[in-house]
């Protein structure tokens, strides 16, 4: 194993342990010693990658980003939808993503700036909405920043509701319902008619990304996922 | 002071302290002793009203309900909007409501059933949407239960985002934006045109309720609220 690959794996092992401990104990109560014991790495390795508990939390918050974007779609609204449903699929299947989202909503996490993920997701949304607008896919009154914030905020709540009610089992249909309620106020009807908003879309996009980026398979194995279907081109 | 009124005030003092302690320490870390010390009531009084920490948390979760509903409106969509924006206004101005909502989203609150507020708010939404539908205010495809869940989930996230970004300062315009994004997919256009979705509506509805129920003033003083405007009849 190359040195760099080993470092990536060590970092990932530490973050996985941090994610689990933060989820079990909450940010405030969790300690670096617990994370160290669970990660089975040396103290030196842990502090090399993450000098403090706050750095560990930042790392878990960042792990919400897959690191590879949804492939370019001709229809930018579909690309935005795919970004949303991919995140929902990862939330349902990847404990690290769950831990990151929970940390963003952990109001007892004193001293941790939880605005980061909200602002980053808003920026992603604004960029895609601006492109959609430039292509004439959006209704003329749409303000990208406002719509992006509505989508990011709503998504955060819909996932929290799905978690509280059934531990994420109904997340894909809930996200599909959210999009079907919001997008008609945003997207030109003729464009919306060709956008795939079905609840199975997230798993399909993830399978498409795994085929494009084989390295995802190693770091993000997904035992709970049903056999993936290829995504129709958007 | 009548015996019953004293009991109501004692109960409220205990819940206010519980709300503050849960917010500061999180449900998991908070102890009944801390709440007792802060509430300045006897141990007997506290255990008479709330036999356990879980009962205290249930009490705080329930305090999200004002106890008096939005007055009947001729337009049921306006009544539903008023219910939503009133809750946003109370969340912005009443620490007890904030604590209840935070508890609902506290994923470290082990052993606490956090589904209650989500389900109760969904029921409120379904009832109002069913009435709106019976009056012909909704588009024909609307399924009340699905739309109610989208609104309840979205609201939970929009308030969490507002809290994380600016401690609720921009909550009314964010909720107004959410409603402007969701309702066009739900409400008949001619009805929607007459619905007040402005960001000042929540404060106006609260002022209207205070005028109708003077006892609210005693239990829910609102020093942070700007001078209320009377609500236009819906």
Coordinates of N, CA and C in Angstrom, one line a residue, chain B residues 54-162:
Chain B
X54 N -37.7 12.2 32.3 CA -38.4 12.0 31.0 C -39.7 12.8 31.0
X55 N -40.4 12.8 32.2 CA -41.6 13.5 32.3 C -41.4 15.0 32.1
X56 N -40.3 15.5 32.7 CA -39.9 16.9 32.5 C -39.7 17.2 31.0
X57 N -39.0 16.3 30.3 CA -38.8 16.5 28.9 C -40.1 16.5 28.1
X58 N -41.0 15.6 28.5 CA -42.3 15.5 27.8 C -43.0 16.8 28.0
X59 N -42.9 17.4 29.3 CA -43.6 18.6 29.6 C -43.1 19.8 28.7
X60 N -41.7 19.8 28.5 CA -41.1 20.9 27.7 C -41.6 20.7 26.2
X61 N -41.6 19.4 25.7 CA -42.0 19.1 24.4 C -43.4 19.6 24.2
X62 N -44.3 19.3 25.2 CA -45.7 19.8 25.0 C -45.9 21.3 25.1
X63 N -44.9 22.0 25.7 CA -45.0 23.4 25.8 C -45.0 24.1 24.5
X64 N -44.6 23.4 23.4 CA -44.7 23.9 22.1 C -46.1 24.3 21.7
X65 N -47.1 23.6 22.3 CA -48.5 23.9 22.1 C -48.8 25.1 22.9
X66 N -49.4 26.2 22.3 CA -49.8 27.4 23.0 C -51.0 27.1 23.9
X67 N -51.8 26.1 23.6 CA -52.9 25.8 24.4 C -54.2 26.5 23.8
X68 N -54.0 27.6 23.1 CA -55.1 28.2 22.4 C -54.9 28.2 20.9
X69 N -55.8 27.8 20.1 CA -55.6 27.7 18.7 C -55.8 29.0 18.0
X70 N -55.2 29.1 16.8 CA -55.5 30.3 15.9 C -57.0 30.3 15.7
X71 N -57.6 31.5 15.8 CA -59.1 31.7 15.6 C -59.5 31.1 14.2
X72 N -60.7 30.6 14.1 CA -61.2 30.1 12.9 C -61.2 31.2 11.8
X73 N -60.7 30.9 10.6 CA -60.7 31.8 9.5 C -61.6 31.2 8.4
X74 N -62.2 32.1 7.7 CA -63.1 31.7 6.6 C -62.2 30.9 5.6
X75 N -61.0 31.4 5.4 CA -60.0 30.7 4.5 C -59.2 29.7 5.3
X76 N -59.3 28.4 5.1 CA -58.6 27.4 5.9 C -57.1 27.4 5.6
X77 N -56.7 27.8 4.3 CA -55.3 27.9 4.0 C -54.7 29.0 4.9
X78 N -55.4 30.1 5.0 CA -54.9 31.2 5.8 C -54.7 30.8 7.3
X79 N -55.7 30.0 7.7 CA -55.7 29.4 9.1 C -54.4 28.6 9.3
X80 N -54.1 27.7 8.3 CA -52.9 26.9 8.4 C -51.7 27.8 8.3
X81 N -51.6 28.7 7.4 CA -50.5 29.6 7.4 C -50.3 30.3 8.7
X82 N -51.4 30.8 9.3 CA -51.3 31.5 10.6 C -50.8 30.6 11.7
X83 N -51.2 29.3 11.7 CA -50.7 28.4 12.6 C -49.1 28.2 12.5
X84 N -48.7 28.2 11.3 CA -47.2 28.0 11.0 C -46.5 29.3 11.5
X85 N -46.9 30.5 11.0 CA -46.2 31.7 11.3 C -46.3 32.1 12.8
X86 N -47.4 31.7 13.5 CA -47.5 31.9 14.9 C -46.4 31.1 15.6
X87 N -46.3 29.8 15.2 CA -45.3 29.0 15.8 C -43.9 29.5 15.6
X88 N -43.6 30.1 14.4 CA -42.3 30.7 14.1 C -42.1 31.9 15.0
X89 N -43.1 32.7 15.2 CA -43.0 33.9 16.1 C -42.7 33.5 17.5
X90 N -43.4 32.4 18.0 CA -43.2 32.0 19.4 C -41.8 31.4 19.6
X91 N -41.4 30.7 18.5 CA -40.0 30.1 18.5 C -39.0 31.2 18.7
X92 N -39.2 32.3 18.0 CA -38.3 33.4 18.0 C -38.3 34.1 19.3
X93 N -39.4 34.1 20.0 CA -39.6 35.0 21.2 C -39.7 34.3 22.5
X94 N -40.0 32.9 22.5 CA -40.3 32.2 23.8 C -39.3 31.1 24.0
X95 N -38.4 31.3 25.0 CA -37.3 30.3 25.3 C -37.9 28.8 25.5
X96 N -39.1 28.7 26.0 CA -39.7 27.4 26.3 C -40.0 26.7 25.0
X97 N -40.6 27.4 24.0 CA -40.9 26.9 22.7 C -39.6 26.4 22.0
X98 N -38.6 27.3 22.1 CA -37.3 26.9 21.5 C -36.7 25.6 22.1
X99 N -36.8 25.5 23.5 CA -36.3 24.3 24.1 C -37.1 23.1 23.7
X100 N -38.4 23.2 23.5 CA -39.2 22.1 23.0 C -38.8 21.6 21.6
X101 N -38.6 22.6 20.7 CA -38.2 22.2 19.4 C -36.8 21.6 19.4
X102 N -35.9 22.2 20.2 CA -34.5 21.6 20.2 C -34.5 20.2 20.7
X103 N -35.4 19.9 21.8 CA -35.5 18.6 22.3 C -35.9 17.6 21.2
X104 N -36.9 18.1 20.4 CA -37.4 17.2 19.3 C -36.3 16.8 18.3
X105 N -35.2 17.7 18.2 CA -34.2 17.4 17.3 C -32.9 16.9 18.0
X106 N -33.0 16.7 19.3 CA -31.8 16.2 20.0 C -31.6 14.7 19.9
X107 N -30.7 14.4 19.0 CA -30.6 12.9 18.7 C -29.8 12.2 19.7
X108 N -29.2 12.9 20.7 CA -28.6 12.3 21.8 C -29.5 12.0 23.0
X109 N -30.8 12.4 22.8 CA -31.8 12.2 23.9 C -32.3 10.8 23.9
X110 N -31.4 9.9 24.5 CA -31.7 8.4 24.4 C -32.9 8.2 25.4
X111 N -33.8 7.3 24.9 CA -34.9 6.9 25.8 C -36.1 7.9 25.7
X112 N -35.9 9.0 25.0 CA -37.0 10.0 24.8 C -37.6 9.8 23.5
X113 N -39.0 9.6 23.5 CA -39.7 9.5 22.2 C -39.8 10.9 21.6
X114 N -39.0 11.2 20.6 CA -39.1 12.5 20.0 C -40.0 12.6 18.8
X115 N -40.7 11.5 18.5 CA -41.6 11.5 17.4 C -42.9 12.4 17.7
X116 N -43.3 12.5 19.0 CA -44.5 13.2 19.4 C -44.8 14.5 18.7
X117 N -43.9 15.5 18.8 CA -44.2 16.8 18.2 C -44.4 16.7 16.7
X118 N -43.5 15.9 16.0 CA -43.7 15.7 14.6 C -45.1 15.2 14.3
X119 N -45.5 14.2 15.0 CA -46.8 13.6 14.7 C -48.0 14.5 15.1
X120 N -47.8 15.2 16.2 CA -48.9 16.2 16.6 C -49.1 17.3 15.6
X121 N -47.9 17.9 15.1 CA -48.0 18.9 14.2 C -48.6 18.4 12.8
X122 N -48.2 17.2 12.5 CA -48.8 16.6 11.2 C -50.3 16.5 11.3
X123 N -50.8 16.1 12.5 CA -52.2 15.9 12.7 C -52.9 17.3 12.5
X124 N -52.3 18.3 13.1 CA -52.9 19.7 13.0 C -52.9 20.0 11.5
X125 N -51.8 19.8 10.8 CA -51.8 20.1 9.4 C -52.8 19.3 8.6
X126 N -52.9 18.0 8.8 CA -53.9 17.2 8.1 C -55.3 17.7 8.3
X127 N -55.7 18.1 9.5 CA -57.0 18.5 9.8 C -57.3 19.8 9.0
X128 N -56.4 20.8 9.0 CA -56.6 22.0 8.3 C -56.6 21.8 6.8
X129 N -55.7 21.0 6.3 CA -55.7 20.7 4.9 C -57.0 20.0 4.4
X130 N -57.5 19.1 5.2 CA -58.7 18.4 4.9 C -59.9 19.4 4.8
X131 N -59.9 20.3 5.7 CA -61.0 21.3 5.7 C -60.8 22.2 4.5
X132 N -59.6 22.6 4.2 CA -59.3 23.5 3.0 C -59.7 22.7 1.7
X133 N -59.5 21.4 1.7 CA -59.8 20.6 0.5 C -61.3 20.6 0.3
X134 N -62.0 20.4 1.5 CA -63.5 20.3 1.4 C -64.1 21.6 0.9
X135 N -63.4 22.7 1.2 CA -63.9 24.0 0.7 C -63.4 24.4 -0.7
X136 N -62.7 23.4 -1.3 CA -62.3 23.7 -2.7 C -61.1 24.6 -2.8
X137 N -60.3 24.8 -1.7 CA -59.1 25.7 -1.7 C -57.9 25.0 -2.2
X138 N -57.9 23.7 -2.3 CA -56.6 23.0 -2.7 C -56.7 22.4 -4.1
X139 N -55.5 22.3 -4.8 CA -55.5 21.7 -6.1 C -55.9 20.2 -5.9
X140 N -56.5 19.6 -7.0 CA -57.1 18.3 -6.9 C -56.2 17.2 -6.5
X141 N -54.9 17.3 -6.9 CA -54.0 16.1 -6.6 C -53.5 16.1 -5.2
X142 N -53.7 17.1 -4.4 CA -53.1 17.2 -3.0 C -53.6 16.0 -2.1
X143 N -52.6 15.4 -1.5 CA -52.8 14.4 -0.4 C -52.5 15.0 0.9
X144 N -53.5 15.3 1.7 CA -53.3 16.1 3.0 C -52.1 15.5 3.8
X145 N -52.0 14.2 4.0 CA -51.0 13.7 4.9 C -49.6 13.9 4.3
X146 N -49.4 13.8 3.0 CA -48.1 14.1 2.4 C -47.7 15.5 2.5
X147 N -48.6 16.4 2.2 CA -48.3 17.8 2.3 C -48.1 18.3 3.7
X148 N -48.9 17.8 4.7 CA -48.7 18.1 6.1 C -47.3 17.7 6.5
X149 N -46.8 16.5 6.1 CA -45.5 16.0 6.5 C -44.4 16.9 5.9
X150 N -44.6 17.3 4.6 CA -43.6 18.1 4.0 C -43.5 19.4 4.7
X151 N -44.6 20.0 5.1 CA -44.6 21.3 5.8 C -43.9 21.2 7.2
X152 N -44.3 20.1 7.9 CA -43.8 19.9 9.3 C -42.3 19.7 9.2
X153 N -41.8 18.8 8.3 CA -40.4 18.5 8.2 C -39.6 19.7 7.8
X154 N -40.1 20.4 6.7 CA -39.4 21.5 6.2 C -39.3 22.6 7.3
X155 N -40.4 22.9 8.0 CA -40.3 23.9 9.0 C -39.2 23.6 10.0
X156 N -39.2 22.3 10.5 CA -38.2 21.9 11.5 C -36.8 22.3 11.0
X157 N -36.5 22.0 9.7 CA -35.2 22.3 9.2 C -34.9 23.8 9.0
X158 N -35.9 24.5 8.5 CA -35.7 25.9 8.3 C -35.4 26.7 9.6
X159 N -36.1 26.2 10.6 CA -35.8 26.9 11.9 C -34.4 26.5 12.4
X160 N -34.0 25.2 12.2 CA -32.7 24.8 12.6 C -31.6 25.6 11.9
X161 N -31.8 25.8 10.6 CA -30.9 26.6 9.8 C -30.8 28.0 10.3
X162 N -32.0 28.6 10.6 CA -32.0 30.0 11.1 C -31.3 30.1 12.4

